[in-house]
Amino acid sequence: MRFPLFVDAVARRAELRPDQAAAISRAVLRTVAERVQAGEAEDLAAQLPDDLSAYLAGPAEAGAERPDTFGPLEFLRRVAERAGVEPATAQVGVRAVFATLRDAVTVGEFQDLVAQLPESFTRGIDPSPPRPYDG
């Protein structure tokens, strides 16, 4: 899934303008990279195209293996600050980004990501993508 399609999916899910959805998507991926083990960020990045995976580059300290252990409020604060949006907009956007990630990567990879985050980060997002309608 290329970045424009990812942003479009986030914008539709969160009912945001495309520029806000793009900023929040970048901010969430950068913040996820700070919050999970470096290997998990790399695994997630490997399943995303370059124009998305670049935002999962780890913290500035090369070789940092330990993630920051901040909670959901700090996660939202960082996303809101990076995206230049209000915390309430960031919260809606974060949920939309995680739902879009779920659709963009394998079920196993999304489950690995979710396993490294507090439940409150992804509450309400089924770790398995919805089944297609069989009609």
C-alpha atoms as an extended CHARMM CRD file, in Angstrom:
* protein
*
       135  EXT
         1         1  MET       CA              0.0000000000        0.0000000000        0.0000000000  PROA      1               0.0000000000
         2         2  ARG       CA              1.5970000000        3.2420000000       -1.1650000000  PROA      2               0.0000000000
         3         3  PHE       CA              1.5700000000        6.3010000000        1.0900000000  PROA      3               0.0000000000
         4         4  PRO       CA             -1.2270000000        8.1370000000       -0.8030000000  PROA      4               0.0000000000
         5         5  LEU       CA             -3.5170000000        5.1010000000       -0.4830000000  PROA      5               0.0000000000
         6         6  PHE       CA             -2.5920000000        4.6920000000        3.1750000000  PROA      6               0.0000000000
         7         7  VAL       CA             -3.3600000000        8.3670000000        3.8340000000  PROA      7               0.0000000000
         8         8  ASP       CA             -6.6480000000        8.1070000000        1.9440000000  PROA      8               0.0000000000
         9         9  ALA       CA             -7.6820000000        5.1230000000        4.1010000000  PROA      9               0.0000000000
        10        10  VAL       CA             -6.7230000000        6.9770000000        7.2950000000  PROA      10              0.0000000000
        11        11  ALA       CA             -8.5710000000       10.1200000000        6.1480000000  PROA      11              0.0000000000
        12        12  ARG       CA            -11.7410000000        8.1460000000        5.3980000000  PROA      12              0.0000000000
        13        13  ARG       CA            -11.6300000000        6.1960000000        8.6710000000  PROA      13              0.0000000000
        14        14  ALA       CA            -10.9850000000        9.2610000000       10.8210000000  PROA      14              0.0000000000
        15        15  GLU       CA            -12.9600000000       11.7530000000        8.7170000000  PROA      15              0.0000000000
        16        16  LEU       CA             -9.8880000000       13.9790000000        8.4360000000  PROA      16              0.0000000000
        17        17  ARG       CA             -8.5320000000       16.1620000000        5.6690000000  PROA      17              0.0000000000
        18        18  PRO       CA             -5.8160000000       14.3870000000        3.6520000000  PROA      18              0.0000000000
        19        19  ASP       CA             -3.0990000000       16.7490000000        4.9250000000  PROA      19              0.0000000000
        20        20  GLN       CA             -4.0540000000       15.9850000000        8.5420000000  PROA      20              0.0000000000
        21        21  ALA       CA             -4.2160000000       12.2440000000        7.8280000000  PROA      21              0.0000000000
        22        22  ALA       CA             -0.7510000000       12.3700000000        6.2350000000  PROA      22              0.0000000000
        23        23  ALA       CA              0.7490000000       14.2830000000        9.1660000000  PROA      23              0.0000000000
        24        24  ILE       CA             -0.8440000000       11.9550000000       11.7200000000  PROA      24              0.0000000000
        25        25  SER       CA              0.2500000000        8.8480000000        9.7770000000  PROA      25              0.0000000000
        26        26  ARG       CA              3.8620000000       10.0330000000        9.7410000000  PROA      26              0.0000000000
        27        27  ALA       CA              3.6860000000       10.9800000000       13.4330000000  PROA      27              0.0000000000
        28        28  VAL       CA              2.1880000000        7.6260000000       14.4710000000  PROA      28              0.0000000000
        29        29  LEU       CA              4.7990000000        5.6100000000       12.5780000000  PROA      29              0.0000000000
        30        30  ARG       CA              7.6340000000        7.6880000000       14.0730000000  PROA      30              0.0000000000
        31        31  THR       CA              6.1750000000        7.3080000000       17.5580000000  PROA      31              0.0000000000
        32        32  VAL       CA              5.6210000000        3.5660000000       17.1150000000  PROA      32              0.0000000000
        33        33  ALA       CA              9.3090000000        3.2710000000       16.1800000000  PROA      33              0.0000000000
        34        34  GLU       CA             10.1980000000        4.8560000000       19.5280000000  PROA      34              0.0000000000
        35        35  ARG       CA              7.8120000000        2.6450000000       21.4980000000  PROA      35              0.0000000000
        36        36  VAL       CA              8.5830000000       -0.8710000000       20.1720000000  PROA      36              0.0000000000
        37        37  GLN       CA             11.7450000000       -2.9510000000       20.0230000000  PROA      37              0.0000000000
        38        38  ALA       CA             13.9870000000       -1.9730000000       17.1020000000  PROA      38              0.0000000000
        39        39  GLY       CA             13.5330000000       -5.4170000000       15.5700000000  PROA      39              0.0000000000
        40        40  GLU       CA              9.7520000000       -5.0280000000       15.5890000000  PROA      40              0.0000000000
        41        41  ALA       CA              9.9570000000       -1.6410000000       13.8820000000  PROA      41              0.0000000000
        42        42  GLU       CA             12.2090000000       -3.2180000000       11.2400000000  PROA      42              0.0000000000
        43        43  ASP       CA              9.8240000000       -6.1590000000       10.7640000000  PROA      43              0.0000000000
        44        44  LEU       CA              6.8930000000       -3.7860000000       10.3380000000  PROA      44              0.0000000000
        45        45  ALA       CA              8.8780000000       -1.5780000000        7.9580000000  PROA      45              0.0000000000
        46        46  ALA       CA              9.7790000000       -4.6190000000        5.8430000000  PROA      46              0.0000000000
        47        47  GLN       CA              6.0980000000       -5.1290000000        5.0600000000  PROA      47              0.0000000000
        48        48  LEU       CA              5.4730000000       -1.5330000000        4.0820000000  PROA      48              0.0000000000
        49        49  PRO       CA              6.6400000000        0.3080000000        0.9520000000  PROA      49              0.0000000000
        50        50  ASP       CA              9.6380000000        2.6030000000        1.2690000000  PROA      50              0.0000000000
        51        51  ASP       CA              7.5120000000        5.7340000000        1.3690000000  PROA      51              0.0000000000
        52        52  LEU       CA              5.9140000000        4.4110000000        4.5860000000  PROA      52              0.0000000000
        53        53  SER       CA              8.7140000000        2.3650000000        6.1060000000  PROA      53              0.0000000000
        54        54  ALA       CA             11.0720000000        5.3470000000        6.2050000000  PROA      54              0.0000000000
        55        55  TYR       CA              9.0030000000        6.7700000000        9.0650000000  PROA      55              0.0000000000
        56        56  LEU       CA              9.7170000000        3.6640000000       11.1420000000  PROA      56              0.0000000000
        57        57  ALA       CA             13.4120000000        4.4340000000       11.3240000000  PROA      57              0.0000000000
        58        58  GLY       CA             14.3920000000        4.0730000000       14.9560000000  PROA      58              0.0000000000
        59        59  PRO       CA             15.3900000000        6.7380000000       17.4220000000  PROA      59              0.0000000000
        60        60  ALA       CA             18.3310000000        8.9890000000       16.6480000000  PROA      60              0.0000000000
        61        61  GLU       CA             20.6730000000        6.9050000000       18.7870000000  PROA      61              0.0000000000
        62        62  ALA       CA             21.9520000000        4.2700000000       16.3940000000  PROA      62              0.0000000000
        63        63  GLY       CA             21.7010000000        0.7700000000       17.7310000000  PROA      63              0.0000000000
        64        64  ALA       CA             19.1660000000        1.6180000000       20.4250000000  PROA      64              0.0000000000
        65        65  GLU       CA             17.5260000000       -1.7010000000       21.2400000000  PROA      65              0.0000000000
        66        66  ARG       CA             15.3950000000       -0.6610000000       24.1940000000  PROA      66              0.0000000000
        67        67  PRO       CA             12.1690000000        1.1340000000       23.3890000000  PROA      67              0.0000000000
        68        68  ASP       CA             10.8360000000        4.0680000000       25.3550000000  PROA      68              0.0000000000
        69        69  THR       CA              8.2130000000        2.8180000000       27.7820000000  PROA      69              0.0000000000
        70        70  PHE       CA              5.8440000000        5.7610000000       27.6570000000  PROA      70              0.0000000000
        71        71  GLY       CA              2.1240000000        5.1950000000       28.0070000000  PROA      71              0.0000000000
        72        72  PRO       CA             -0.8600000000        6.0640000000       25.8500000000  PROA      72              0.0000000000
        73        73  LEU       CA             -1.1490000000        9.6790000000       26.9910000000  PROA      73              0.0000000000
        74        74  GLU       CA              2.4750000000       10.3840000000       26.0740000000  PROA      74              0.0000000000
        75        75  PHE       CA              1.9910000000        8.5130000000       22.7890000000  PROA      75              0.0000000000
        76        76  LEU       CA             -0.9480000000       10.7940000000       21.9410000000  PROA      76              0.0000000000
        77        77  ARG       CA              0.9440000000       13.8950000000       23.0860000000  PROA      77              0.0000000000
        78        78  ARG       CA              3.8750000000       13.0420000000       20.8020000000  PROA      78              0.0000000000
        79        79  VAL       CA              1.6100000000       12.3040000000       17.8420000000  PROA      79              0.0000000000
        80        80  ALA       CA             -0.3850000000       15.5110000000       18.3580000000  PROA      80              0.0000000000
        81        81  GLU       CA              2.7690000000       17.6030000000       18.6620000000  PROA      81              0.0000000000
        82        82  ARG       CA              4.4490000000       16.0290000000       15.6120000000  PROA      82              0.0000000000
        83        83  ALA       CA              1.3080000000       16.2780000000       13.4940000000  PROA      83              0.0000000000
        84        84  GLY       CA              0.4070000000       19.7600000000       14.6810000000  PROA      84              0.0000000000
        85        85  VAL       CA             -3.1190000000       18.7420000000       15.7010000000  PROA      85              0.0000000000
        86        86  GLU       CA             -5.2250000000       18.8030000000       18.8530000000  PROA      86              0.0000000000
        87        87  PRO       CA             -5.0310000000       15.7020000000       21.1010000000  PROA      87              0.0000000000
        88        88  ALA       CA             -8.6320000000       14.7110000000       20.2560000000  PROA      88              0.0000000000
        89        89  THR       CA             -7.8030000000       14.7620000000       16.5360000000  PROA      89              0.0000000000
        90        90  ALA       CA             -4.6450000000       12.7820000000       17.2130000000  PROA      90              0.0000000000
        91        91  GLN       CA             -6.6330000000       10.1670000000       19.1340000000  PROA      91              0.0000000000
        92        92  VAL       CA             -9.0590000000        9.6130000000       16.2510000000  PROA      92              0.0000000000
        93        93  GLY       CA             -6.1590000000        9.5810000000       13.8210000000  PROA      93              0.0000000000
        94        94  VAL       CA             -4.1220000000        7.0840000000       15.8360000000  PROA      94              0.0000000000
        95        95  ARG       CA             -7.0040000000        4.5970000000       15.7980000000  PROA      95              0.0000000000
        96        96  ALA       CA             -7.3770000000        5.0820000000       12.0410000000  PROA      96              0.0000000000
        97        97  VAL       CA             -3.6580000000        4.5680000000       11.4510000000  PROA      97              0.0000000000
        98        98  PHE       CA             -3.6210000000        1.3390000000       13.4790000000  PROA      98              0.0000000000
        99        99  ALA       CA             -6.7070000000        0.0670000000       11.6300000000  PROA      99              0.0000000000
       100       100  THR       CA             -5.0350000000        0.8800000000        8.3090000000  PROA      100             0.0000000000
       101       101  LEU       CA             -1.7970000000       -0.8020000000        9.3970000000  PROA      101             0.0000000000
       102       102  ARG       CA             -3.8350000000       -3.8870000000       10.2560000000  PROA      102             0.0000000000
       103       103  ASP       CA             -5.0310000000       -3.9980000000        6.6520000000  PROA      103             0.0000000000
       104       104  ALA       CA             -1.5900000000       -3.2070000000        5.1840000000  PROA      104             0.0000000000
       105       105  VAL       CA              0.5110000000       -5.9300000000        6.8510000000  PROA      105             0.0000000000
       106       106  THR       CA              0.0920000000       -9.6180000000        7.6050000000  PROA      106             0.0000000000
       107       107  VAL       CA             -2.0650000000      -10.6920000000       10.5220000000  PROA      107             0.0000000000
       108       108  GLY       CA              1.0000000000      -12.1250000000       12.2800000000  PROA      108             0.0000000000
       109       109  GLU       CA              2.9790000000       -8.9110000000       11.9250000000  PROA      109             0.0000000000
       110       110  PHE       CA              0.1160000000       -6.8000000000       13.2160000000  PROA      110             0.0000000000
       111       111  GLN       CA             -0.3060000000       -9.1600000000       16.1620000000  PROA      111             0.0000000000
       112       112  ASP       CA              3.4390000000       -8.8950000000       16.8840000000  PROA      112             0.0000000000
       113       113  LEU       CA              3.1470000000       -5.1030000000       16.8570000000  PROA      113             0.0000000000
       114       114  VAL       CA              0.1050000000       -5.0990000000       19.1300000000  PROA      114             0.0000000000
       115       115  ALA       CA              1.8640000000       -7.4690000000       21.5470000000  PROA      115             0.0000000000
       116       116  GLN       CA              4.5080000000       -4.7830000000       22.1880000000  PROA      116             0.0000000000
       117       117  LEU       CA              2.0120000000       -2.0300000000       22.9050000000  PROA      117             0.0000000000
       118       118  PRO       CA             -0.3100000000       -1.5240000000       25.8590000000  PROA      118             0.0000000000
       119       119  GLU       CA             -3.8460000000       -2.6850000000       25.0800000000  PROA      119             0.0000000000
       120       120  SER       CA             -5.1260000000        0.8700000000       25.3550000000  PROA      120             0.0000000000
       121       121  PHE       CA             -3.1390000000        1.8210000000       22.2320000000  PROA      121             0.0000000000
       122       122  THR       CA             -5.1570000000       -0.4740000000       19.9900000000  PROA      122             0.0000000000
       123       123  ARG       CA             -8.3670000000       -0.9790000000       21.9840000000  PROA      123             0.0000000000
       124       124  GLY       CA            -11.2870000000       -1.5430000000       19.6610000000  PROA      124             0.0000000000
       125       125  ILE       CA             -9.1470000000       -2.6520000000       16.7120000000  PROA      125             0.0000000000
       126       126  ASP       CA             -9.5340000000       -6.3250000000       15.8620000000  PROA      126             0.0000000000
       127       127  PRO       CA             -6.0260000000       -7.7690000000       15.2600000000  PROA      127             0.0000000000
       128       128  SER       CA             -7.3750000000       -9.7240000000       12.2840000000  PROA      128             0.0000000000
       129       129  PRO       CA             -8.6080000000       -7.8520000000        9.2300000000  PROA      129             0.0000000000
       130       130  PRO       CA            -12.2920000000       -8.2270000000        8.4270000000  PROA      130             0.0000000000
       131       131  ARG       CA            -13.1900000000      -11.1180000000        6.1650000000  PROA      131             0.0000000000
       132       132  PRO       CA            -14.3240000000      -10.1640000000        2.6840000000  PROA      132             0.0000000000
       133       133  TYR       CA            -18.0590000000      -10.3700000000        2.1570000000  PROA      133             0.0000000000
       134       134  ASP       CA            -18.9050000000      -13.7750000000        0.6910000000  PROA      134             0.0000000000
       135       135  GLY       CA            -22.3850000000      -12.7250000000       -0.3780000000  PROA      135             0.0000000000
